[in-house]
JSON list of C-alpha atoms and ligand atoms in Angstrom, two decimals:
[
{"chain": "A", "resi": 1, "resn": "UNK", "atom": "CA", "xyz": [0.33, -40.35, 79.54]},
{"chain": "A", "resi": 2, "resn": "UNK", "atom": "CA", "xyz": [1.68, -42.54, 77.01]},
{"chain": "A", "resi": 3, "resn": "UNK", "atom": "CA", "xyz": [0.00, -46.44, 77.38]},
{"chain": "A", "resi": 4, "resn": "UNK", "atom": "CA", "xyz": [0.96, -49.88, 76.54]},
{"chain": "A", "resi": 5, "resn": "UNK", "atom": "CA", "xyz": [-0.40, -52.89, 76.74]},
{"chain": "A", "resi": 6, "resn": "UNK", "atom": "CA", "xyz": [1.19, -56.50, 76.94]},
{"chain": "A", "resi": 7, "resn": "UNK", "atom": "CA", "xyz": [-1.23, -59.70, 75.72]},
{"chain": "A", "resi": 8, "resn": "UNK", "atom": "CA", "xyz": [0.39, -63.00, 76.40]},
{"chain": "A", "resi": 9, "resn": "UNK", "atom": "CA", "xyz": [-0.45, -66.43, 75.87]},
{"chain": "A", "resi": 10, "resn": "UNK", "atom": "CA", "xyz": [1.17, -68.81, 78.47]},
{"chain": "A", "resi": 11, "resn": "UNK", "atom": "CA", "xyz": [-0.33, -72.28, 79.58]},
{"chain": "A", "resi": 12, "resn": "UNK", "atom": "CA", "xyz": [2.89, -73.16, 82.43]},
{"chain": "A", "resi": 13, "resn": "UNK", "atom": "CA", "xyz": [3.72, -69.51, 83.38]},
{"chain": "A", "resi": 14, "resn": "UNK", "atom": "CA", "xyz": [6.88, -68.83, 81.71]},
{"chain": "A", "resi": 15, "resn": "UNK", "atom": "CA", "xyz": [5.55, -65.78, 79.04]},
{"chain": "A", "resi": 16, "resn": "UNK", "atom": "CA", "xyz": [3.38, -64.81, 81.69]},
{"chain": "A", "resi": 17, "resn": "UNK", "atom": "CA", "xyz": [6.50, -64.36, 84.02]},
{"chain": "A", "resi": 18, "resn": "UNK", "atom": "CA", "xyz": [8.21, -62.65, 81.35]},
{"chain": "A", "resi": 19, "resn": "UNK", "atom": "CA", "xyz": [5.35, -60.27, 80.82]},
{"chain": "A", "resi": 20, "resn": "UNK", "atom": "CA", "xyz": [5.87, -59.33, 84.11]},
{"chain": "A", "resi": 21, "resn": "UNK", "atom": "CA", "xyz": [9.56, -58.30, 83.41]},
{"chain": "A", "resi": 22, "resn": "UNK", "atom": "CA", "xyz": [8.95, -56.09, 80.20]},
{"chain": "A", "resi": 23, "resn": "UNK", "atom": "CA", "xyz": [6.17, -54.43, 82.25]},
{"chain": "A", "resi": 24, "resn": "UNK", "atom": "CA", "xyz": [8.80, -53.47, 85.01]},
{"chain": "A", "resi": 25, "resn": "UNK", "atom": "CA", "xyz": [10.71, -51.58, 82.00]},
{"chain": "A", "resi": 26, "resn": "UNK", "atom": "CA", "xyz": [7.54, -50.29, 80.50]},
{"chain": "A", "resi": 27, "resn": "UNK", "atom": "CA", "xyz": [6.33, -48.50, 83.93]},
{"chain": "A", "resi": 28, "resn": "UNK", "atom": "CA", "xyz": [9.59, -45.93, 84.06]},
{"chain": "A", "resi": 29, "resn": "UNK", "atom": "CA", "xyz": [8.06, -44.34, 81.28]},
{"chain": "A", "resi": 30, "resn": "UNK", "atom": "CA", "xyz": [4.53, -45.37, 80.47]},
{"chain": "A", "resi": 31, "resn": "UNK", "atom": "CA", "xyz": [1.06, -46.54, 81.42]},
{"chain": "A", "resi": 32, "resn": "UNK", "atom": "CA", "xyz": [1.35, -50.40, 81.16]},
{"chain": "A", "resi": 33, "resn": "UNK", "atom": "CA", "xyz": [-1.20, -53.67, 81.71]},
{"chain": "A", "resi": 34, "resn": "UNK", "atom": "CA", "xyz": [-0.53, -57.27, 80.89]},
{"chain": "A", "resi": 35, "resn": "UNK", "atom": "CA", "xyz": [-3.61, -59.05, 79.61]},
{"chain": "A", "resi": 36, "resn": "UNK", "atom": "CA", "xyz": [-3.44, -63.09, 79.20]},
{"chain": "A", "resi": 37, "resn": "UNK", "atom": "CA", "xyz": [-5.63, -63.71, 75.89]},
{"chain": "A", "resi": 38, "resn": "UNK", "atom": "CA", "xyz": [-8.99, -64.77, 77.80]},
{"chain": "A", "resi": 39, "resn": "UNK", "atom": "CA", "xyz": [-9.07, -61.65, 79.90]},
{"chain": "A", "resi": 40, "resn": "UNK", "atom": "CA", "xyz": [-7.76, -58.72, 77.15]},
{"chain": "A", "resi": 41, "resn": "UNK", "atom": "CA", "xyz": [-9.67, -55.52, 78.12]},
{"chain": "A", "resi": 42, "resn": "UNK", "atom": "CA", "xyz": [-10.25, -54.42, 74.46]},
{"chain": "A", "resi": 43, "resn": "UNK", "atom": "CA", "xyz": [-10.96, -50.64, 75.49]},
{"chain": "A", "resi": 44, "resn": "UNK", "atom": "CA", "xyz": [-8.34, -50.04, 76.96]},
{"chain": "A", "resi": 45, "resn": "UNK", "atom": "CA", "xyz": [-5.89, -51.42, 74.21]},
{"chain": "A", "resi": 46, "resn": "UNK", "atom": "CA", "xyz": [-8.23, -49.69, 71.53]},
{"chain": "A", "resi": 47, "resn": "UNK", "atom": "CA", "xyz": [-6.60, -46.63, 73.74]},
{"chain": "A", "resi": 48, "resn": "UNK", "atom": "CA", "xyz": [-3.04, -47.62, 73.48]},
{"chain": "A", "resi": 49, "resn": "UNK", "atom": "CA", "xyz": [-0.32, -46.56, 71.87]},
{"chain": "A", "resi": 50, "resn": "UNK", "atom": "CA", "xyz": [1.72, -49.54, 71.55]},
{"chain": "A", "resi": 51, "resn": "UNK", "atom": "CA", "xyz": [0.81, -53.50, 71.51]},
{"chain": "A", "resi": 52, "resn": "UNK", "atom": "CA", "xyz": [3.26, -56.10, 72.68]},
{"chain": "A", "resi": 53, "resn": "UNK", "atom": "CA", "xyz": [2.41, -59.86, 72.23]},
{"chain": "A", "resi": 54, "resn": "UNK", "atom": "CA", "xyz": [4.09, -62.66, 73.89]},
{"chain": "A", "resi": 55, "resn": "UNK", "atom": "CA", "xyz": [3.87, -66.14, 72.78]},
{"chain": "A", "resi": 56, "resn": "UNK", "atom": "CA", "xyz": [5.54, -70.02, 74.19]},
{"chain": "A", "resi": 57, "resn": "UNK", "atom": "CA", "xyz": [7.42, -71.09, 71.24]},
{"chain": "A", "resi": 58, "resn": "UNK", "atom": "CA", "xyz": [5.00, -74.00, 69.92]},
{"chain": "A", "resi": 59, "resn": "UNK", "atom": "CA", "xyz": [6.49, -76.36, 67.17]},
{"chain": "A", "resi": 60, "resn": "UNK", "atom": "CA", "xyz": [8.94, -73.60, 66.51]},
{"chain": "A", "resi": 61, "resn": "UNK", "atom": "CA", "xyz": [6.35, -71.33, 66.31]},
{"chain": "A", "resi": 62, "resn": "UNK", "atom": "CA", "xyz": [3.79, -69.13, 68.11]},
{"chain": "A", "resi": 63, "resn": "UNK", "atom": "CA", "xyz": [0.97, -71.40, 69.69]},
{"chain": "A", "resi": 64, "resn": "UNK", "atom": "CA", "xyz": [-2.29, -71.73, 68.11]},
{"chain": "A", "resi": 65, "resn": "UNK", "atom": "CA", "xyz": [-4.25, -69.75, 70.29]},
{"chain": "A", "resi": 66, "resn": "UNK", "atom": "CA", "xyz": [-2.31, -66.68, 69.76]},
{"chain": "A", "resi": 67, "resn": "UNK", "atom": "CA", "xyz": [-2.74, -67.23, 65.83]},
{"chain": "A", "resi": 68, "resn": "UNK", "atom": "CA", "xyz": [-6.44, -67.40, 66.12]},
{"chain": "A", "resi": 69, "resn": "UNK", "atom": "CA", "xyz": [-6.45, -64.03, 68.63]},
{"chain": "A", "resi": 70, "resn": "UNK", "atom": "CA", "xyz": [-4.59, -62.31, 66.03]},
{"chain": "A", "resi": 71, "resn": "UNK", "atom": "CA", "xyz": [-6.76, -63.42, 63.25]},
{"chain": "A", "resi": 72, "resn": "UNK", "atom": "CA", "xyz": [-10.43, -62.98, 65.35]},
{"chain": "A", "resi": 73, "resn": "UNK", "atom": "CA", "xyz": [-10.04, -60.25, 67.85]},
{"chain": "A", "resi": 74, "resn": "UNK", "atom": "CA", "xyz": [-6.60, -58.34, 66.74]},
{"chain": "A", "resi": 75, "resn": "UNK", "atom": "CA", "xyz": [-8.33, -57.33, 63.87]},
{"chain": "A", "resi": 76, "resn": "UNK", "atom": "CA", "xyz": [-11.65, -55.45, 66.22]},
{"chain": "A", "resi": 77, "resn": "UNK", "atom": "CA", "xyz": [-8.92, -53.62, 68.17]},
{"chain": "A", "resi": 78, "resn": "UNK", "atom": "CA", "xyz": [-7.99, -50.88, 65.55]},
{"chain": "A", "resi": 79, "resn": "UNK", "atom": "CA", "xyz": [-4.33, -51.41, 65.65]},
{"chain": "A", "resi": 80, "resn": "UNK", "atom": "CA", "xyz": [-3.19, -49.29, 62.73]},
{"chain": "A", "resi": 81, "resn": "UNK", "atom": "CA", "xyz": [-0.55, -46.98, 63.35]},
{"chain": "A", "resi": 82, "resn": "UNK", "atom": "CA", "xyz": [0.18, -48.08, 66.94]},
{"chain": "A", "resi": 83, "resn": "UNK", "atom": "CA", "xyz": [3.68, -49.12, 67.90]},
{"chain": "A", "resi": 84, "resn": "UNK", "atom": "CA", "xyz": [4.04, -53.30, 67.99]},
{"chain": "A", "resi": 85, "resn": "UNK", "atom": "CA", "xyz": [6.68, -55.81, 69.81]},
{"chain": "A", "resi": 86, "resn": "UNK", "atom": "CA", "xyz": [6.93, -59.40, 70.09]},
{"chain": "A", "resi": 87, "resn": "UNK", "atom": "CA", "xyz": [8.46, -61.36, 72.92]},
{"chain": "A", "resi": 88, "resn": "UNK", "atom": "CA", "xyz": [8.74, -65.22, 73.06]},
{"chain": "A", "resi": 89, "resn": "UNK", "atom": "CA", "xyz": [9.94, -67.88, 75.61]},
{"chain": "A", "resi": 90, "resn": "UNK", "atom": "CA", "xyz": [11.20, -71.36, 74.56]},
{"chain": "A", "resi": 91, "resn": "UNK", "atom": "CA", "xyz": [12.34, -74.62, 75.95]},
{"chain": "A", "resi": 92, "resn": "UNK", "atom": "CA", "xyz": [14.84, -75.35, 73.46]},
{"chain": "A", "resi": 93, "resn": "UNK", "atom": "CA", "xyz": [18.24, -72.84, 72.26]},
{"chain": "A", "resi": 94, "resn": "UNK", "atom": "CA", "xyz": [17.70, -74.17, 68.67]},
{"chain": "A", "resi": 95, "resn": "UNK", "atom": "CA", "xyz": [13.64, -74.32, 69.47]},
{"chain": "A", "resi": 96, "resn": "UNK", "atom": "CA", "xyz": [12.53, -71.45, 66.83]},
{"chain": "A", "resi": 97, "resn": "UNK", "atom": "CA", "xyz": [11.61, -68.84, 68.82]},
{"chain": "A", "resi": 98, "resn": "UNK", "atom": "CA", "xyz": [12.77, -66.19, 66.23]},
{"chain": "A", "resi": 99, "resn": "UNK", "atom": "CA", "xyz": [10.65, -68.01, 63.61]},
{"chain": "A", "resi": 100, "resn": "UNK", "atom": "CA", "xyz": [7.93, -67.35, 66.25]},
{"chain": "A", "resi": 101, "resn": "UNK", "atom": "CA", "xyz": [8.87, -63.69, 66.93]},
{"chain": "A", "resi": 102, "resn": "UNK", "atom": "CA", "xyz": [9.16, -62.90, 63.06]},
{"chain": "A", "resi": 103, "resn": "UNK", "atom": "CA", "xyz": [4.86, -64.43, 62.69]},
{"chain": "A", "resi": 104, "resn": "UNK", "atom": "CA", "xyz": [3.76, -62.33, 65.15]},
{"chain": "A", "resi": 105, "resn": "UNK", "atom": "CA", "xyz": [5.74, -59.33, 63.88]},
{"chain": "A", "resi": 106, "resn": "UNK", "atom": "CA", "xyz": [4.92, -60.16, 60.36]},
{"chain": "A", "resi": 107, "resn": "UNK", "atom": "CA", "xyz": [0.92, -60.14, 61.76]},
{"chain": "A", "resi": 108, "resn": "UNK", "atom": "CA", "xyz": [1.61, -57.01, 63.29]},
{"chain": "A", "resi": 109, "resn": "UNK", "atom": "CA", "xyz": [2.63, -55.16, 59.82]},
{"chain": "A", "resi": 110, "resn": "UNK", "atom": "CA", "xyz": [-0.13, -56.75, 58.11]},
{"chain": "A", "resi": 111, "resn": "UNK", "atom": "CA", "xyz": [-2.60, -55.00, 60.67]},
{"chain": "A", "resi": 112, "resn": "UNK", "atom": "CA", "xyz": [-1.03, -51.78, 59.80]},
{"chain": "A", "resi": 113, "resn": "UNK", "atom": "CA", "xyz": [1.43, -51.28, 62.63]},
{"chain": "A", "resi": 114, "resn": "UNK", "atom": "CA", "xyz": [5.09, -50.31, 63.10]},
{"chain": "A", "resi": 115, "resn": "UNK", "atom": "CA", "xyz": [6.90, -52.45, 64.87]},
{"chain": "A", "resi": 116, "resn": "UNK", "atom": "CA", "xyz": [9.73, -52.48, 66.53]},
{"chain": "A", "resi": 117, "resn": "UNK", "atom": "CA", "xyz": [12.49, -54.86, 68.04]},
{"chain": "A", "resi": 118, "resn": "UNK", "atom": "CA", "xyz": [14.16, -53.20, 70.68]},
{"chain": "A", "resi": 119, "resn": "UNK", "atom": "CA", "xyz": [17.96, -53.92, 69.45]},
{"chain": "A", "resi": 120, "resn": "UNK", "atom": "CA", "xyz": [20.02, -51.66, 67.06]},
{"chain": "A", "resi": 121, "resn": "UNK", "atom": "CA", "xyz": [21.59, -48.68, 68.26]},
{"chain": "A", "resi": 122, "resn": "UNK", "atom": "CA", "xyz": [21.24, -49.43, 72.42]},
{"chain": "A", "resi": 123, "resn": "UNK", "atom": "CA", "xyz": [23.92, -52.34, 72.17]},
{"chain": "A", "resi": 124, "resn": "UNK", "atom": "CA", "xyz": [23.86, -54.65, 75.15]},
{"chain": "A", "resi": 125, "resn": "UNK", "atom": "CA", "xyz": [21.91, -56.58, 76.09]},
{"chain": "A", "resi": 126, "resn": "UNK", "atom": "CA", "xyz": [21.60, -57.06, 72.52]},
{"chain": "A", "resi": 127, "resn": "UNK", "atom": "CA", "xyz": [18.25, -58.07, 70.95]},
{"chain": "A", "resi": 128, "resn": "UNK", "atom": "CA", "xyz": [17.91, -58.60, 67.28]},
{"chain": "A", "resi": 129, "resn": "UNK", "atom": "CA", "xyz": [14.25, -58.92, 66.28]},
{"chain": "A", "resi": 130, "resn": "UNK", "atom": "CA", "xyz": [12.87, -59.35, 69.81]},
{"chain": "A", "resi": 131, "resn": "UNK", "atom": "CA", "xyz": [13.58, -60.62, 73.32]},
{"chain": "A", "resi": 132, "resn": "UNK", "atom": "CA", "xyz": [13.67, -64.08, 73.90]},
{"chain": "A", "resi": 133, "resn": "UNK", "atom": "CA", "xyz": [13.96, -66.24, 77.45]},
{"chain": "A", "resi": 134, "resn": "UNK", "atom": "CA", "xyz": [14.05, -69.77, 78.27]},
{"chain": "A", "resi": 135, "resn": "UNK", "atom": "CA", "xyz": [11.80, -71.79, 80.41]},
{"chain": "A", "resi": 136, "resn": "UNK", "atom": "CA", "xyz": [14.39, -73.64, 82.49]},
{"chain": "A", "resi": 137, "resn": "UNK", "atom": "CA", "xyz": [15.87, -70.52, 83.89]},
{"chain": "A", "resi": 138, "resn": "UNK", "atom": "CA", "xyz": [13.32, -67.57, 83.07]},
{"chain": "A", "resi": 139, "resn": "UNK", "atom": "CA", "xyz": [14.58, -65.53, 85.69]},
{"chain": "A", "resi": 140, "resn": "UNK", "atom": "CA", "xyz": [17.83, -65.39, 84.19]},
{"chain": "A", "resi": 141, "resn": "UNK", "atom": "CA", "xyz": [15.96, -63.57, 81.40]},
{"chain": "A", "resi": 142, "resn": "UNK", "atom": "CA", "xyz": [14.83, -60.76, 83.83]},
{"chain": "A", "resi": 143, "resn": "UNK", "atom": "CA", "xyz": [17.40, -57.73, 82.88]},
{"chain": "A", "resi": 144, "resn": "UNK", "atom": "CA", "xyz": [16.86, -58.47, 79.14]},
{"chain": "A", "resi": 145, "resn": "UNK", "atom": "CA", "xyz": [13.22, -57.86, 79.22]},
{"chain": "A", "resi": 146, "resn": "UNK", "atom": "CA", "xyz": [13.00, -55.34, 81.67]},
{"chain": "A", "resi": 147, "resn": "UNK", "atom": "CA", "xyz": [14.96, -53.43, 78.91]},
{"chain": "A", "resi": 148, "resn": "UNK", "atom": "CA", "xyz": [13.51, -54.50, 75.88]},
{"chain": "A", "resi": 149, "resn": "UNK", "atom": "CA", "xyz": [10.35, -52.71, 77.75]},
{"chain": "A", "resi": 150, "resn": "UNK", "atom": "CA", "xyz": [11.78, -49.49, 78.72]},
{"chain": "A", "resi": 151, "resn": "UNK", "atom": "CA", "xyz": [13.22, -49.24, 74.83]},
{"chain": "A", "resi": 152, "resn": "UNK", "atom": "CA", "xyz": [9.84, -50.13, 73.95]},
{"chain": "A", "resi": 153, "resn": "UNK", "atom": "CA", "xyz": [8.61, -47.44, 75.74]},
{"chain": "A", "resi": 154, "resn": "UNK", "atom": "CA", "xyz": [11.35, -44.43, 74.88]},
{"chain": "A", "resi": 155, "resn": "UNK", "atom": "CA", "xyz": [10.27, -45.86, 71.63]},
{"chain": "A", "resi": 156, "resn": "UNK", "atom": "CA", "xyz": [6.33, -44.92, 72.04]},
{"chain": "A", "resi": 157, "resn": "UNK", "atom": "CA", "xyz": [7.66, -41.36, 73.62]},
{"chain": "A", "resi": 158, "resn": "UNK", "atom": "CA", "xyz": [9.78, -40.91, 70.63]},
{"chain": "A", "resi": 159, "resn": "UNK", "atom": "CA", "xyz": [6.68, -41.54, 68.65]},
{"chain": "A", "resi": 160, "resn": "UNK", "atom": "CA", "xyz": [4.05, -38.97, 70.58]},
{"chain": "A", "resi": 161, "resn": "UNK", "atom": "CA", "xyz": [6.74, -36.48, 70.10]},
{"chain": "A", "resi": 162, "resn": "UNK", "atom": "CA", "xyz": [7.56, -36.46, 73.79]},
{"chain": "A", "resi": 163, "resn": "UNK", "atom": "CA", "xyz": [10.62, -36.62, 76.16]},
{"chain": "A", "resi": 164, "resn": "UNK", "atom": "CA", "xyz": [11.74, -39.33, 78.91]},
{"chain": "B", "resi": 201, "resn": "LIG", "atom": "C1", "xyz": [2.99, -78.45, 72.57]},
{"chain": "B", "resi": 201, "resn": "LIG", "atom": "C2", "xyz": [4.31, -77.80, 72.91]},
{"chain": "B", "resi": 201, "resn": "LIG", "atom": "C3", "xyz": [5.23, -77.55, 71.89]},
{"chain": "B", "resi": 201, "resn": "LIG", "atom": "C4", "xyz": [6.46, -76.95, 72.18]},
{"chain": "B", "resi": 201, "resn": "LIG", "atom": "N1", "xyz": [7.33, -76.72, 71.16]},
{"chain": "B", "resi": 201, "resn": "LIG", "atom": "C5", "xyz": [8.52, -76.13, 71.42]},
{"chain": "B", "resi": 201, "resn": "LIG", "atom": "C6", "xyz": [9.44, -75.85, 70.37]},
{"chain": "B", "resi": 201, "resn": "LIG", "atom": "O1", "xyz": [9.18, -76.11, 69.20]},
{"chain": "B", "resi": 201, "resn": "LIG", "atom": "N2", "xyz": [10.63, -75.28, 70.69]},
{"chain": "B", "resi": 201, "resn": "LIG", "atom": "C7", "xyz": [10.97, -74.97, 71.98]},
{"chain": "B", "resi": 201, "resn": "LIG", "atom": "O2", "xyz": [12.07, -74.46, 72.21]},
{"chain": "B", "resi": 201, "resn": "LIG", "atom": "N3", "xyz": [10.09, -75.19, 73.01]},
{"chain": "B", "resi": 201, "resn": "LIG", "atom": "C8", "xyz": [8.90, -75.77, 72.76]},
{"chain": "B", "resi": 201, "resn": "LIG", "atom": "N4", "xyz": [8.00, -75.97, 73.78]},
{"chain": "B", "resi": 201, "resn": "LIG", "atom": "C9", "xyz": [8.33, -75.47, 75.13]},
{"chain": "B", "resi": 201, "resn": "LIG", "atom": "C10", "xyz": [7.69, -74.11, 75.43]},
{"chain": "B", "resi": 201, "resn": "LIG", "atom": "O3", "xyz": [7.90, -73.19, 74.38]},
{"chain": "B", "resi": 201, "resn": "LIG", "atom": "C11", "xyz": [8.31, -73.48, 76.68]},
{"chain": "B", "resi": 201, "resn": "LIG", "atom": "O4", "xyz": [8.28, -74.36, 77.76]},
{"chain": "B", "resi": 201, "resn": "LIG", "atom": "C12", "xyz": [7.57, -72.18, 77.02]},
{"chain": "B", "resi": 201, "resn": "LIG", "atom": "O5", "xyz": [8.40, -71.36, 77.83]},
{"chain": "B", "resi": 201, "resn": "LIG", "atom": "C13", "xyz": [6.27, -72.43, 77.79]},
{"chain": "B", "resi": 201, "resn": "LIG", "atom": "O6", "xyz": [5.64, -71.21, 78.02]},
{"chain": "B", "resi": 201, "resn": "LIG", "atom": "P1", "xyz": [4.51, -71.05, 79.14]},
{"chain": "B", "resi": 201, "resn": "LIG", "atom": "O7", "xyz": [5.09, -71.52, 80.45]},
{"chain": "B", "resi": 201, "resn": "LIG", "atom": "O8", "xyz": [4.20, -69.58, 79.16]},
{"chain": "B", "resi": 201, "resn": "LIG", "atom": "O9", "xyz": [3.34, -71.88, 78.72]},
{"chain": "B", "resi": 201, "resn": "LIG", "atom": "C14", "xyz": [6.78, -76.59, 73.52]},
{"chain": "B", "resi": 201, "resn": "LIG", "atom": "C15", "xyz": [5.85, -76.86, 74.54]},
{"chain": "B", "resi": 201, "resn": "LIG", "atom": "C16", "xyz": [4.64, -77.45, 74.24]},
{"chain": "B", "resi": 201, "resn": "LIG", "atom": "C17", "xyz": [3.64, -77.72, 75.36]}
]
């Protein structure tokens, strides 16, 4: 089976939350954990097949700690060639979580892997470069990342070469 794996940073909840919603999507179709970045079980993401980071939108951009995970440890995991997502949450509508989305996606490529935003061709809910929720109603965000994670997924299928 197909795996994933989901590694978050979240200091009040909110991306962890929303981890928990693209997960939901992710387990119709494929293997899936969600690892905060102190607990990350590095074998079995060396074993995925896709990588999905989630981030807070910090300074309209991804926080610090996720910068230095993806310049210490991303780099151990043997990424290349795996299928990578981004996710953020954000406080703000105008608070740069795209600009956030578009570092870690932009980290992603350098580290050799395809990545993916879940938009395009499956129309609504429309994503353009990757989901996004905000932290005063997260639950609102619910449907949009359940999706994103189960086009994340057919994505990863589509990949191996398999059907869903
Ligand atoms: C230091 C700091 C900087 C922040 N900067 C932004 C920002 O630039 N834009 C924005 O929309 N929200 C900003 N926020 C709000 C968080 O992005 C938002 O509350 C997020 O959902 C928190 O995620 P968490 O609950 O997983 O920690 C900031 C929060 C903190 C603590």
């Amino acid at each position: 089976m197909q795996k994933v794996a989901i590694i978050y940073d979240s200091k009040t909840g909110t991306t962890a939350k929303a981890a928990e919603y693209v997960s939901k999507g992710i387990k119709e179709i494929c293997e899936v954990r969600t690892f905060s970045l102190a607990d990350v079980d590095t074998d079995y993401v060396k074993t995925c097949d896709g990588v999905i980071l989630g981030s807070p939108t910090y300074f309209a951009s991804l926080t610090a700690n996720m910068k230095t995970w993806m310049e210490t440890e991303a780099p151990k995991l043997g990424l290349a060639g795996k299928l990578g997502g981004a996710y953020v949450t954000e406080q703000y509508i105008h608070g740069g979580a795209e600009n956030a989305i578009q570092i870690m996606l932009t980290h992603e490529m350098v580290l050799g892997m395809m990545v993916y935003s879940g938009g395009g061709s499956h129309g609504t809910p429309v994503i353009h470069i990757g989901p996004v929720g905000m932290s005063q109603n997260i639950e609102d965000f619910r449907d949009l990342f359940v999706a994103y994670g189960k086009r994340f997924a057919m994505q990863v299928m589509s990949i191996a070469g398999k059907d869903n």
